[in-house]
Amino acid sequence: MARESLVSKQQRAAEIERRLYDYYGRGEASLDFTDPFTLTVAVVLSAQCTDAAVNKITPKLFAAYPTPLALAQAPVADVEEIIHPLGFFRSKAKNIVALAQTLVADFGGEVPADIDLLQKLPGVGRKTANCVMCAAFEQPQGIAVDTHVFRTAHRLKLAGPSADTPAKTEAVLMKAFPRRDWMFVNHQFVHFGREFCRARNPRCADCILGDVCPTRGNWD
């Protein structure tokens, strides 16, 4: 494929977003949550495990510790026992208790609606902060790039070989999509990556983006 101009990529991205919106709508978050606090904790817990696995344990976790203050006062060992089915449960338990303590000590028990302040919370990186800003506050300040988004962006050639990290991939996606679409891209790409653009055995033959995908099955 010849080098694509930014204008051409933006036009193709607009068509991709139109189709994904028609098919998935705004795209629903895969993690269950009721407020910014429960979402932030759930996203931290979702690292290197499935959202479905997180959704199985968060009801018990938040029944025991429904607020930042309650979780801040929780013994780490008790939190470990609840989230034990998740990978890296010991470090995650330590992080979410410390996260809650930071919320209480520095933010009045409220999750800050600011991408930079969010990243001051233990266990919260830019991907988590982007998820919270979009799903909880509907104030997109970037695009969360997880494994599904990274894979899909590269197969669709919205990101090239030089965008070899999540941060670099986010930067090119932010140029390809207008800011008004940033809130939807992550959830839509996640659903699309699970249904069509799967890591193994992608459904290229019946893909809803087949004719606007430069690779069309030749993505290795």
Short mmCIF file of N, CA and C in Angstrom, two decimals, residues 16-30 148 151-152 156 183-198 203 206-209:
data_model
loop_
_atom_site.label_atom_id
_atom_site.label_comp_id
_atom_site.label_asym_id
_atom_site.label_seq_id
_atom_site.Cartn_x
_atom_site.Cartn_y
_atom_site.Cartn_z
N ILE A 16 -15.02 4.46 8.66
CA ILE A 16 -14.92 3.39 9.65
C ILE A 16 -15.80 3.71 10.86
N GLU A 17 -15.71 4.93 11.35
CA GLU A 17 -16.50 5.33 12.51
C GLU A 17 -17.99 5.30 12.19
N ARG A 18 -18.36 5.73 10.99
CA ARG A 18 -19.78 5.71 10.61
C ARG A 18 -20.33 4.29 10.67
N ARG A 19 -19.58 3.35 10.14
CA ARG A 19 -20.05 1.96 10.11
C ARG A 19 -20.06 1.35 11.51
N LEU A 20 -19.02 1.63 12.29
CA LEU A 20 -18.99 1.09 13.64
C LEU A 20 -20.12 1.67 14.48
N TYR A 21 -20.42 2.94 14.28
CA TYR A 21 -21.52 3.56 15.03
C TYR A 21 -22.85 2.95 14.61
N ASP A 22 -23.02 2.72 13.31
CA ASP A 22 -24.25 2.09 12.83
C ASP A 22 -24.42 0.69 13.42
N TYR A 23 -23.30 -0.02 13.58
CA TYR A 23 -23.34 -1.42 14.01
C TYR A 23 -23.37 -1.56 15.54
N TYR A 24 -22.54 -0.76 16.22
CA TYR A 24 -22.41 -0.90 17.68
C TYR A 24 -22.99 0.27 18.48
N GLY A 25 -23.41 1.31 17.79
CA GLY A 25 -23.83 2.50 18.51
C GLY A 25 -22.62 3.16 19.17
N ARG A 26 -22.84 3.78 20.30
CA ARG A 26 -21.75 4.43 21.02
C ARG A 26 -20.72 3.41 21.53
N GLY A 27 -21.14 2.17 21.63
CA GLY A 27 -20.26 1.14 22.18
C GLY A 27 -20.36 1.13 23.69
N GLU A 28 -20.85 0.06 24.24
CA GLU A 28 -21.02 -0.03 25.69
C GLU A 28 -19.75 -0.53 26.35
N ALA A 29 -19.46 -0.01 27.53
CA ALA A 29 -18.31 -0.49 28.29
C ALA A 29 -18.55 -1.94 28.68
N SER A 30 -17.49 -2.75 28.60
CA SER A 30 -17.60 -4.17 28.94
C SER A 30 -17.55 -4.38 30.45
N HIS A 148 -6.99 -4.87 21.93
CA HIS A 148 -7.93 -4.89 20.81
C HIS A 148 -7.77 -3.65 19.93
N ARG A 151 -4.37 -3.79 18.01
CA ARG A 151 -4.41 -4.75 16.89
C ARG A 151 -5.27 -4.22 15.75
N THR A 152 -6.45 -3.73 16.07
CA THR A 152 -7.37 -3.25 15.03
C THR A 152 -6.81 -2.04 14.30
N LEU A 156 -6.09 -2.15 10.29
CA LEU A 156 -6.79 -1.19 9.42
C LEU A 156 -5.84 -0.17 8.82
N MET A 183 -14.55 9.52 22.21
CA MET A 183 -15.27 8.87 23.29
C MET A 183 -15.77 7.48 22.88
N PHE A 184 -15.96 7.27 21.57
CA PHE A 184 -16.55 6.03 21.11
C PHE A 184 -15.52 5.01 20.62
N VAL A 185 -14.35 5.47 20.16
CA VAL A 185 -13.43 4.60 19.43
C VAL A 185 -13.01 3.39 20.24
N ASN A 186 -12.65 3.58 21.52
CA ASN A 186 -12.17 2.44 22.30
C ASN A 186 -13.21 1.34 22.40
N HIS A 187 -14.41 1.68 22.85
CA HIS A 187 -15.44 0.65 23.04
C HIS A 187 -15.81 0.00 21.71
N GLN A 188 -15.93 0.80 20.65
CA GLN A 188 -16.29 0.23 19.36
C GLN A 188 -15.20 -0.69 18.83
N PHE A 189 -13.94 -0.28 18.97
CA PHE A 189 -12.84 -1.12 18.49
C PHE A 189 -12.73 -2.40 19.33
N VAL A 190 -13.01 -2.31 20.62
CA VAL A 190 -12.98 -3.51 21.47
C VAL A 190 -14.02 -4.51 20.99
N HIS A 191 -15.25 -4.04 20.78
CA HIS A 191 -16.31 -4.94 20.32
C HIS A 191 -15.98 -5.49 18.93
N PHE A 192 -15.47 -4.63 18.05
CA PHE A 192 -15.11 -5.05 16.70
C PHE A 192 -13.97 -6.06 16.74
N GLY A 193 -12.99 -5.82 17.63
CA GLY A 193 -11.86 -6.73 17.75
C GLY A 193 -12.26 -8.09 18.28
N ARG A 194 -13.27 -8.14 19.11
CA ARG A 194 -13.74 -9.42 19.63
C ARG A 194 -14.61 -10.16 18.63
N GLU A 195 -15.41 -9.41 17.87
CA GLU A 195 -16.36 -10.05 16.96
C GLU A 195 -15.78 -10.35 15.59
N PHE A 196 -15.02 -9.42 15.04
CA PHE A 196 -14.51 -9.58 13.67
C PHE A 196 -12.98 -9.67 13.61
N CYS A 197 -12.31 -8.65 14.12
CA CYS A 197 -10.86 -8.55 13.96
C CYS A 197 -10.14 -9.25 15.11
N ARG A 198 -10.45 -10.54 15.25
CA ARG A 198 -9.93 -11.32 16.36
C ARG A 198 -8.44 -11.60 16.17
N ARG A 203 -12.48 -12.69 11.20
CA ARG A 203 -13.57 -12.91 10.24
C ARG A 203 -13.48 -11.91 9.10
N ASP A 206 -16.43 -11.81 6.15
CA ASP A 206 -17.72 -11.14 6.36
C ASP A 206 -17.58 -9.90 7.23
N CYS A 207 -16.41 -9.29 7.22
CA CYS A 207 -16.14 -8.13 8.07
C CYS A 207 -16.91 -6.91 7.57
N ILE A 208 -17.47 -6.16 8.49
CA ILE A 208 -18.23 -4.96 8.13
C ILE A 208 -17.34 -3.84 7.62
N LEU A 209 -16.01 -3.98 7.81
CA LEU A 209 -15.06 -2.97 7.33
C LEU A 209 -14.17 -3.51 6.21
#
